[in-house]
Coordinates of C-alpha atoms in Angstrom, one line a residue:
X1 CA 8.5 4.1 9.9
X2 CA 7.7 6.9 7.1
X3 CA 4.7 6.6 5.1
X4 CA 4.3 9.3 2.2
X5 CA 0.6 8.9 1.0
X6 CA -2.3 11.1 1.2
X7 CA -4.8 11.9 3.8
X8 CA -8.3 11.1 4.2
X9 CA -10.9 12.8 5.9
X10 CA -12.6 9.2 7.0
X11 CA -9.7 8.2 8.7
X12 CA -10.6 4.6 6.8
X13 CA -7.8 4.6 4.6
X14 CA -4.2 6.9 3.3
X15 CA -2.3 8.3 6.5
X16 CA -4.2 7.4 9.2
X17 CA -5.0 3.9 8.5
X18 CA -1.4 3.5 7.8
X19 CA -0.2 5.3 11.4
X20 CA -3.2 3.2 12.6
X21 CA -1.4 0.0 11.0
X22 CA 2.4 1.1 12.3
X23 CA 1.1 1.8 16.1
X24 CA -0.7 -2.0 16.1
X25 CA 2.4 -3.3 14.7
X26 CA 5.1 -1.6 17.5
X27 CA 6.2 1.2 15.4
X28 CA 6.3 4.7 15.4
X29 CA 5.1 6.5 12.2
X30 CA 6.3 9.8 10.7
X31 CA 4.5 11.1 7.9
X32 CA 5.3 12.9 4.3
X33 CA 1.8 14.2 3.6
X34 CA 1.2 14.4 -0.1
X35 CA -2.7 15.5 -0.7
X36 CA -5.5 16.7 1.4
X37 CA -8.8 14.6 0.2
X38 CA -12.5 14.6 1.3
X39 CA -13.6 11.4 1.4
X40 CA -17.1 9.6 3.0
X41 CA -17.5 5.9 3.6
X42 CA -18.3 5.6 -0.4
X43 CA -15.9 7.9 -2.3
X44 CA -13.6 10.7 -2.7
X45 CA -14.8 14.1 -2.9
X46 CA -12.2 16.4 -3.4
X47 CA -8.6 16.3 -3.5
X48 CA -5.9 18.9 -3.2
X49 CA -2.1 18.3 -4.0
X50 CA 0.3 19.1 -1.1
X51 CA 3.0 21.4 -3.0
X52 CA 5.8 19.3 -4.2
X53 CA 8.7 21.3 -2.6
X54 CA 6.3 20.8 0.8
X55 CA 6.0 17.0 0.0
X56 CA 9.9 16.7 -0.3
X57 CA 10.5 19.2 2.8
X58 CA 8.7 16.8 4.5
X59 CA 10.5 14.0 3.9
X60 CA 14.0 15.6 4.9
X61 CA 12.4 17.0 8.0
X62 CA 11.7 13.9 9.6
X63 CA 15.2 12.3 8.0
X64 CA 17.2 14.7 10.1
X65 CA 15.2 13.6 13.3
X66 CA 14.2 9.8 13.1
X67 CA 16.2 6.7 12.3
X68 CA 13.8 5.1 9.2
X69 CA 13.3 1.9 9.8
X70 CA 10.8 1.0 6.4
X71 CA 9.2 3.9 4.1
X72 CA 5.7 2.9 2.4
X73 CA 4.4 4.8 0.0
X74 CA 0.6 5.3 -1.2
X75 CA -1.3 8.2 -3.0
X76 CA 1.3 10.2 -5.2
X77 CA -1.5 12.4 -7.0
X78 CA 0.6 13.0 -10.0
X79 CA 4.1 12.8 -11.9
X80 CA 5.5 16.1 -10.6
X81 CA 4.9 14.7 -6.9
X82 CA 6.3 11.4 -8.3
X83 CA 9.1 13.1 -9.6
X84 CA 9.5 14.7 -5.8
X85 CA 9.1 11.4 -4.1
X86 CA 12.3 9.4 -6.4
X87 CA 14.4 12.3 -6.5
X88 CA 14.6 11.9 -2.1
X89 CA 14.4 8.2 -2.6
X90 CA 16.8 7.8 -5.5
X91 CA 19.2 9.7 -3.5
X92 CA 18.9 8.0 0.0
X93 CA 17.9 4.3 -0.8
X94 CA 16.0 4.0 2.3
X95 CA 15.4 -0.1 3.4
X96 CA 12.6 -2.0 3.1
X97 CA 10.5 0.3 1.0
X98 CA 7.2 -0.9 0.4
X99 CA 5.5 0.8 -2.6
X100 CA 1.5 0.3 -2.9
X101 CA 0.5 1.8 -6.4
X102 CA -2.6 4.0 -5.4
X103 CA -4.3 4.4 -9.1
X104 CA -8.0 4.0 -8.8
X105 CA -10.2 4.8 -5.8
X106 CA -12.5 1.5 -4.6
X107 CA -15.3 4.1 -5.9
X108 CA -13.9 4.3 -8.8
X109 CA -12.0 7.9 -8.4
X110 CA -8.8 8.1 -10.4
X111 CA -6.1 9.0 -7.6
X112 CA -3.1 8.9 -10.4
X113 CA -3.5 10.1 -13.8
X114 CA -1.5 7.8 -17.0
X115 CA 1.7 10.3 -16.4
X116 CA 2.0 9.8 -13.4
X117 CA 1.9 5.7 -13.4
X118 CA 4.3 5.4 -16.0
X119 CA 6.9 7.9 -13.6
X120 CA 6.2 5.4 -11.0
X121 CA 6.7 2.6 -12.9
X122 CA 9.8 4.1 -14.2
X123 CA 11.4 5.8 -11.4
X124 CA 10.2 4.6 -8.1
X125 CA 9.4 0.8 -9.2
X126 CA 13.4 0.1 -9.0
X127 CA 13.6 1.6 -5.3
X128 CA 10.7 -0.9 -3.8
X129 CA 11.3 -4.0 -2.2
X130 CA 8.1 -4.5 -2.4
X131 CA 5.1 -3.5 -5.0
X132 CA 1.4 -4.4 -3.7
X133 CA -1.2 -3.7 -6.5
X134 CA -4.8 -4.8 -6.4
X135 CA -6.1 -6.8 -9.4
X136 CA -7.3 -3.8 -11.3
X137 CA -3.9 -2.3 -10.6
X138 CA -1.9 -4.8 -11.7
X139 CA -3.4 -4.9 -15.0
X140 CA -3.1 -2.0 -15.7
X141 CA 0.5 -2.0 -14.9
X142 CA 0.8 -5.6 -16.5
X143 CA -1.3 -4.7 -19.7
X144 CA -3.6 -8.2 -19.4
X145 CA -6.6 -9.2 -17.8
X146 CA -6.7 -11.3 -14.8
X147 CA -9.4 -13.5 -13.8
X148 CA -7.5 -16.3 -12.5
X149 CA -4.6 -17.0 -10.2
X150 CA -2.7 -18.2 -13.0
X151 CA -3.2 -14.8 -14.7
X152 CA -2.2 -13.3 -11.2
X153 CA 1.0 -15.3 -11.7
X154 CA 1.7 -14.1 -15.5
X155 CA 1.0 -10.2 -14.3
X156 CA 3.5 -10.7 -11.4
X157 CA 5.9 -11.6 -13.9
X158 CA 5.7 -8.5 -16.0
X159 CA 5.4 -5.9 -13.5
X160 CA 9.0 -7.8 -11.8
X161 CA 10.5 -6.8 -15.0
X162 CA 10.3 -3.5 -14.0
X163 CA 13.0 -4.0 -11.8
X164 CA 10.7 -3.9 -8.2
X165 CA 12.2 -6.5 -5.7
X166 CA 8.8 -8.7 -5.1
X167 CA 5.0 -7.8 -6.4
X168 CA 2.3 -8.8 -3.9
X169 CA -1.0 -9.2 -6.3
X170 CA -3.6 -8.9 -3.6
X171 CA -6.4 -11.0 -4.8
X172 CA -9.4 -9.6 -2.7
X173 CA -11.1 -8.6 -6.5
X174 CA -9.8 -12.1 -8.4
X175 CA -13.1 -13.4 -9.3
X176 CA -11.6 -17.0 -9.4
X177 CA -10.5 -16.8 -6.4
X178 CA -11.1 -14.6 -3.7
X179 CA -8.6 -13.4 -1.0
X180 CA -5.8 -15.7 -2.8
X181 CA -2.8 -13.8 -2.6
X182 CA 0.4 -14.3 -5.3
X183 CA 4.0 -13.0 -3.8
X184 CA 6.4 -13.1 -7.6
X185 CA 9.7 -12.5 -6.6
X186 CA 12.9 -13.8 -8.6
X187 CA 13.4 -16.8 -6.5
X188 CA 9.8 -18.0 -7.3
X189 CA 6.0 -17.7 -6.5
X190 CA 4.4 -18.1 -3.2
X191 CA 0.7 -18.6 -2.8
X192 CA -1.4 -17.3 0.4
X193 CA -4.7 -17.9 0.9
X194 CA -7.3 -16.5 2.8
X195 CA -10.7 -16.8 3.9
X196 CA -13.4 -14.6 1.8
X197 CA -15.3 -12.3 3.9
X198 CA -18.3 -12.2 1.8
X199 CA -20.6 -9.2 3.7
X200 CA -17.8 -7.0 4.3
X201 CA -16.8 -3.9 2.4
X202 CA -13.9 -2.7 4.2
X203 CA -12.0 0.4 2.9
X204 CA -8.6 1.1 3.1
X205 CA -7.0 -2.8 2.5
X206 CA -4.3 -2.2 1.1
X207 CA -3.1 0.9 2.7
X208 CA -3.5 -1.2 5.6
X209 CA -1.5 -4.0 4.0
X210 CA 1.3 -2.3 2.8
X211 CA 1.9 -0.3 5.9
X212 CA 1.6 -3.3 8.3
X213 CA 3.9 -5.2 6.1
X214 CA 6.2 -1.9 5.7
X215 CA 6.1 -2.3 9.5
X216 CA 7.0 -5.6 10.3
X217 CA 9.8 -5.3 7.5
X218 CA 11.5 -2.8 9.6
X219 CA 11.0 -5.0 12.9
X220 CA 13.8 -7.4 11.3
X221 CA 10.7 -9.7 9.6
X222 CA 11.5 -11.3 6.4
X223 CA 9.5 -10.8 3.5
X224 CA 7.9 -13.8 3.2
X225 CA 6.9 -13.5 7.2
X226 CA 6.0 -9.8 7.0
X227 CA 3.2 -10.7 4.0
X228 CA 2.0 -13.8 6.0
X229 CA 1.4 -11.9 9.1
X230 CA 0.3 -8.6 7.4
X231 CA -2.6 -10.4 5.6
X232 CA -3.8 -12.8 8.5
X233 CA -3.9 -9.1 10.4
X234 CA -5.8 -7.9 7.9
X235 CA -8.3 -10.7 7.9
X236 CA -8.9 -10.3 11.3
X237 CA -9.4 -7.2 11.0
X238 CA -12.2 -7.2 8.2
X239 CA -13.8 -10.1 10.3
X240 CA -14.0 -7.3 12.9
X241 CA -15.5 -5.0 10.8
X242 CA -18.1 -7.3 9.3
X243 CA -19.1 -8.1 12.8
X244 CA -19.8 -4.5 14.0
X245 CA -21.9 -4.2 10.1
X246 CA -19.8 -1.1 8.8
X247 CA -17.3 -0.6 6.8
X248 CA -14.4 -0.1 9.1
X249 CA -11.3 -2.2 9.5
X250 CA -11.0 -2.7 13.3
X251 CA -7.5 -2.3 13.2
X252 CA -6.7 -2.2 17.0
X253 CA -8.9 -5.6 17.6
X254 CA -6.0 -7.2 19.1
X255 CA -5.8 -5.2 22.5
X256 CA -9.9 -5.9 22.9
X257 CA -9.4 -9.8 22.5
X258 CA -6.2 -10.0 24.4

Protein backbone atom coordinates (compact mmCIF):
# COMPACT_ATOMS: atom_id res chain seq x y z
CA UNK A 1 0.00 0.00 0.00
CA UNK A 2 1.75 3.44 -1.18
CA UNK A 3 0.71 6.47 0.32
CA UNK A 4 2.31 9.81 -1.22
CA UNK A 5 1.41 12.63 1.30
CA UNK A 6 3.46 14.72 3.61
CA UNK A 7 4.92 14.24 6.98
CA UNK A 8 4.11 15.57 10.19
CA UNK A 9 6.12 16.05 13.03
CA UNK A 10 2.99 15.14 15.56
CA UNK A 11 2.72 11.95 14.12
CA UNK A 12 -1.38 12.80 14.41
CA UNK A 13 -1.91 13.12 10.84
CA UNK A 14 0.05 12.90 6.85
CA UNK A 15 2.47 9.71 6.67
CA UNK A 16 2.33 8.35 9.88
CA UNK A 17 -1.28 8.32 10.65
CA UNK A 18 -1.63 6.81 7.25
CA UNK A 19 1.29 3.79 7.95
CA UNK A 20 -0.45 3.83 11.35
CA UNK A 21 -3.95 3.26 9.40
CA UNK A 22 -2.30 0.50 6.78
CA UNK A 23 -0.51 -1.58 9.75
CA UNK A 24 -4.18 -1.74 11.79
CA UNK A 25 -5.75 -2.71 8.67
CA UNK A 26 -3.10 -5.91 7.57
CA UNK A 27 -1.08 -3.96 5.18
CA UNK A 28 2.24 -3.03 4.61
CA UNK A 29 2.93 0.65 3.75
CA UNK A 30 5.64 2.16 1.51
CA UNK A 31 5.81 5.72 1.39
CA UNK A 32 6.48 8.67 -1.46
CA UNK A 33 7.30 11.51 0.99
CA UNK A 34 6.31 14.82 -0.47
CA UNK A 35 6.95 17.69 2.39
CA UNK A 36 8.67 17.93 5.62
CA UNK A 37 6.09 19.98 8.13
CA UNK A 38 6.33 21.17 11.76
CA UNK A 39 3.20 20.67 13.16
CA UNK A 40 1.88 20.76 17.16
CA UNK A 41 -1.41 19.46 18.30
CA UNK A 42 -3.01 22.97 16.89
CA UNK A 43 -1.36 23.87 13.63
CA UNK A 44 1.30 23.78 11.09
CA UNK A 45 4.42 25.49 11.57
CA UNK A 46 6.57 25.19 8.83
CA UNK A 47 6.59 23.35 5.73
CA UNK A 48 9.30 22.34 3.27
CA UNK A 49 8.63 20.82 -0.30
CA UNK A 50 10.41 17.43 -0.81
CA UNK A 51 12.08 18.14 -4.42
CA UNK A 52 9.89 16.98 -7.14
CA UNK A 53 12.41 14.78 -9.01
CA UNK A 54 12.91 13.22 -5.19
CA UNK A 55 9.00 12.85 -4.83
CA UNK A 56 8.83 10.97 -8.18
CA UNK A 57 12.24 8.88 -7.47
CA UNK A 58 10.34 7.81 -4.75
CA UNK A 59 7.65 6.46 -6.14
CA UNK A 60 9.60 4.25 -8.78
CA UNK A 61 11.87 3.14 -5.98
CA UNK A 62 9.38 1.27 -4.19
CA UNK A 63 7.52 0.26 -7.75
CA UNK A 64 10.57 -1.80 -8.59
CA UNK A 65 10.41 -3.56 -5.15
CA UNK A 66 6.76 -3.97 -3.91
CA UNK A 67 3.63 -5.33 -5.62
CA UNK A 68 1.07 -2.10 -5.00
CA UNK A 69 -1.89 -3.16 -3.84
CA UNK A 70 -3.84 0.57 -3.40
CA UNK A 71 -1.93 4.13 -3.60
CA UNK A 72 -3.58 7.08 -1.47
CA UNK A 73 -2.59 10.23 -1.87
CA UNK A 74 -2.70 13.32 0.70
CA UNK A 75 -0.57 16.66 0.86
CA UNK A 76 0.72 17.51 -2.66
CA UNK A 77 2.14 21.16 -1.55
CA UNK A 78 1.79 22.52 -4.95
CA UNK A 79 1.18 22.07 -8.91
CA UNK A 80 4.82 21.28 -9.77
CA UNK A 81 4.57 18.29 -7.16
CA UNK A 82 1.09 17.66 -8.65
CA UNK A 83 2.48 17.68 -11.88
CA UNK A 84 5.20 14.93 -10.55
CA UNK A 85 2.61 12.87 -8.84
CA UNK A 86 0.05 12.36 -12.45
CA UNK A 87 2.91 12.08 -14.66
CA UNK A 88 3.90 8.44 -12.50
CA UNK A 89 0.29 7.86 -12.03
CA UNK A 90 -0.89 8.78 -15.59
CA UNK A 91 1.61 6.40 -16.80
CA UNK A 92 1.05 3.33 -14.51
CA UNK A 93 -2.72 3.39 -13.56
CA UNK A 94 -2.13 1.96 -10.27
CA UNK A 95 -5.61 0.16 -8.70
CA UNK A 96 -7.72 1.40 -6.22
CA UNK A 97 -6.23 4.80 -5.84
CA UNK A 98 -7.80 6.76 -3.21
CA UNK A 99 -7.19 10.48 -3.61
CA UNK A 100 -7.89 12.74 -0.30
CA UNK A 101 -7.68 16.54 -1.52
CA UNK A 102 -5.39 18.00 1.36
CA UNK A 103 -6.29 22.01 0.74
CA UNK A 104 -6.74 23.54 4.09
CA UNK A 105 -5.15 22.71 7.41
CA UNK A 106 -8.00 21.92 10.41
CA UNK A 107 -6.09 25.25 11.77
CA UNK A 108 -6.69 26.87 9.07
CA UNK A 109 -3.07 26.58 7.17
CA UNK A 110 -3.37 26.54 3.37
CA UNK A 111 -1.49 23.07 2.44
CA UNK A 112 -2.35 23.64 -1.53
CA UNK A 113 -2.31 26.96 -3.14
CA UNK A 114 -5.39 27.66 -6.20
CA UNK A 115 -2.70 26.22 -8.90
CA UNK A 116 -2.18 23.62 -7.49
CA UNK A 117 -6.07 22.45 -6.89
CA UNK A 118 -7.05 23.09 -10.18
CA UNK A 119 -3.89 20.51 -11.51
CA UNK A 120 -5.43 18.08 -9.17
CA UNK A 121 -8.65 18.56 -10.23
CA UNK A 122 -7.51 18.38 -13.70
CA UNK A 123 -4.89 15.73 -13.84
CA UNK A 124 -5.04 13.42 -10.95
CA UNK A 125 -9.02 13.65 -10.36
CA UNK A 126 -9.53 11.13 -13.55
CA UNK A 127 -6.86 8.54 -11.90
CA UNK A 128 -8.94 8.17 -8.42
CA UNK A 129 -11.33 5.63 -7.65
CA UNK A 130 -12.05 7.40 -4.96
CA UNK A 131 -12.03 11.34 -3.97
CA UNK A 132 -12.66 12.05 -0.07
CA UNK A 133 -12.98 15.92 0.56
CA UNK A 134 -14.20 17.44 3.81
CA UNK A 135 -17.09 19.90 3.59
CA UNK A 136 -14.87 23.01 3.24
CA UNK A 137 -13.04 21.04 0.56
CA UNK A 138 -15.66 20.09 -1.38
CA UNK A 139 -16.94 23.49 -1.85
CA UNK A 140 -14.39 24.67 -2.85
CA UNK A 141 -13.94 22.07 -5.48
CA UNK A 142 -17.81 22.21 -6.05
CA UNK A 143 -18.05 26.07 -6.10
CA UNK A 144 -21.47 26.04 -3.55
CA UNK A 145 -21.99 26.15 -0.04
CA UNK A 146 -23.05 23.25 1.92
CA UNK A 147 -24.97 23.24 4.99
CA UNK A 148 -27.11 20.43 4.43
CA UNK A 149 -26.87 16.80 3.29
CA UNK A 150 -28.84 17.61 0.34
CA UNK A 151 -26.22 20.23 -0.53
CA UNK A 152 -23.66 17.38 0.27
CA UNK A 153 -25.48 15.45 -2.44
CA UNK A 154 -25.55 18.40 -5.19
CA UNK A 155 -21.45 19.00 -4.45
CA UNK A 156 -20.98 15.22 -4.96
CA UNK A 157 -22.53 15.66 -8.20
CA UNK A 158 -20.24 18.36 -9.54
CA UNK A 159 -16.93 17.28 -8.37
CA UNK A 160 -18.08 13.35 -10.20
CA UNK A 161 -18.01 15.41 -13.31
CA UNK A 162 -14.58 15.65 -13.05
CA UNK A 163 -14.31 12.35 -14.05
CA UNK A 164 -13.13 10.77 -10.25
CA UNK A 165 -14.75 7.27 -9.91
CA UNK A 166 -16.80 8.00 -6.45
CA UNK A 167 -16.59 11.34 -4.00
CA UNK A 168 -16.82 10.51 -0.29
CA UNK A 169 -18.09 14.05 1.24
CA UNK A 170 -17.09 13.43 4.82
CA UNK A 171 -19.64 15.20 6.80
CA UNK A 172 -17.73 15.57 10.24
CA UNK A 173 -18.08 19.78 9.60
CA UNK A 174 -21.90 19.57 7.93
CA UNK A 175 -23.62 21.73 10.42
CA UNK A 176 -27.03 19.94 9.55
CA UNK A 177 -25.80 17.02 10.22
CA UNK A 178 -22.90 15.82 11.87
CA UNK A 179 -20.80 12.72 11.03
CA UNK A 180 -23.40 11.90 7.98
CA UNK A 181 -21.36 10.72 5.31
CA UNK A 182 -22.53 10.99 1.28
CA UNK A 183 -20.74 8.28 -1.12
CA UNK A 184 -21.89 9.93 -5.11
CA UNK A 185 -20.83 7.52 -7.43
CA UNK A 186 -22.58 7.06 -11.00
CA UNK A 187 -24.72 4.27 -9.92
CA UNK A 188 -26.25 6.46 -7.13
CA UNK A 189 -25.90 7.94 -3.63
CA UNK A 190 -25.37 6.11 -0.47
CA UNK A 191 -25.82 7.58 2.91
CA UNK A 192 -23.72 6.58 6.20
CA UNK A 193 -24.22 7.80 9.34
CA UNK A 194 -22.43 8.08 12.32
CA UNK A 195 -22.55 8.98 15.82
CA UNK A 196 -21.27 12.76 16.67
CA UNK A 197 -18.49 12.79 19.08
CA UNK A 198 -19.24 16.05 20.47
CA UNK A 199 -15.88 16.70 23.01
CA UNK A 200 -13.48 15.32 20.69
CA UNK A 201 -11.08 17.27 18.42
CA UNK A 202 -9.26 14.53 16.79
CA UNK A 203 -6.64 15.51 14.06
CA UNK A 204 -5.75 13.67 11.23
CA UNK A 205 -9.61 12.14 10.02
CA UNK A 206 -9.31 11.99 6.98
CA UNK A 207 -5.84 10.97 6.39
CA UNK A 208 -6.95 8.30 8.51
CA UNK A 209 -10.01 7.67 6.44
CA UNK A 210 -8.61 7.64 3.19
CA UNK A 211 -5.73 5.42 4.07
CA UNK A 212 -7.77 2.80 5.90
CA UNK A 213 -10.15 2.73 3.08
CA UNK A 214 -7.02 2.75 0.51
CA UNK A 215 -6.25 -0.31 2.62
CA UNK A 216 -9.12 -2.39 2.78
CA UNK A 217 -9.52 -1.56 -1.11
CA UNK A 218 -6.42 -3.36 -1.76
CA UNK A 219 -7.54 -6.37 0.64
CA UNK A 220 -10.12 -7.30 -2.21
CA UNK A 221 -13.05 -4.97 -0.15
CA UNK A 222 -15.54 -3.35 -2.36
CA UNK A 223 -16.08 0.17 -2.26
CA UNK A 224 -19.08 0.42 -0.63
CA UNK A 225 -17.55 -2.10 2.23
CA UNK A 226 -14.16 -0.37 2.41
CA UNK A 227 -16.07 3.16 3.35
CA UNK A 228 -18.47 1.38 5.80
CA UNK A 229 -15.70 -0.20 7.66
CA UNK A 230 -13.19 2.65 7.27
CA UNK A 231 -15.56 5.15 9.01
CA UNK A 232 -16.98 2.76 11.85
CA UNK A 233 -12.91 2.41 12.43
CA UNK A 234 -12.61 5.77 12.53
CA UNK A 235 -15.38 6.28 15.05
CA UNK A 236 -13.96 4.05 17.26
CA UNK A 237 -11.13 5.48 17.15
CA UNK A 238 -12.15 9.19 18.02
CA UNK A 239 -14.33 7.54 20.78
CA UNK A 240 -10.84 6.44 21.98
CA UNK A 241 -9.46 9.55 21.84
CA UNK A 242 -12.19 11.48 23.52
CA UNK A 243 -11.93 8.98 26.31
CA UNK A 244 -8.13 9.48 27.09
CA UNK A 245 -9.17 13.74 26.77
CA UNK A 246 -6.56 14.55 23.98
CA UNK A 247 -6.61 14.98 20.69
CA UNK A 248 -5.25 11.76 19.38
CA UNK A 249 -6.95 9.08 17.28
CA UNK A 250 -6.24 5.76 19.11
CA UNK A 251 -5.74 4.10 16.01
CA UNK A 252 -4.45 0.73 17.34
CA UNK A 253 -7.51 0.39 19.93
CA UNK A 254 -8.39 -2.78 18.55
CA UNK A 255 -5.44 -4.96 19.83
CA UNK A 256 -6.24 -3.29 23.63
CA UNK A 257 -10.02 -4.40 23.44
CA UNK A 258 -9.40 -7.70 21.85
Amino acid sequence: MLTIAGSDSGAASGIQADLKSIAAHGGYGVTALTAVTAQSADAVTATVPVPADVVTAQIDAVRTSFEIAAVKSGMLVDAERVAAVAGRLKAWRPPNYVLDPVIVSTSGHTLLESPGVDAMVRDLFPLAALVTPNVGEAERLAGLSITSVADAHAAGEIILRHGCGAVLIKGGHLAASPATDLLVHPGGTLVFQGDFVANARPRGTGCTLSATIATLLGRGYSLVEAVANAKDYVGSAIRHSAATGDRLLDHFHAMRTA
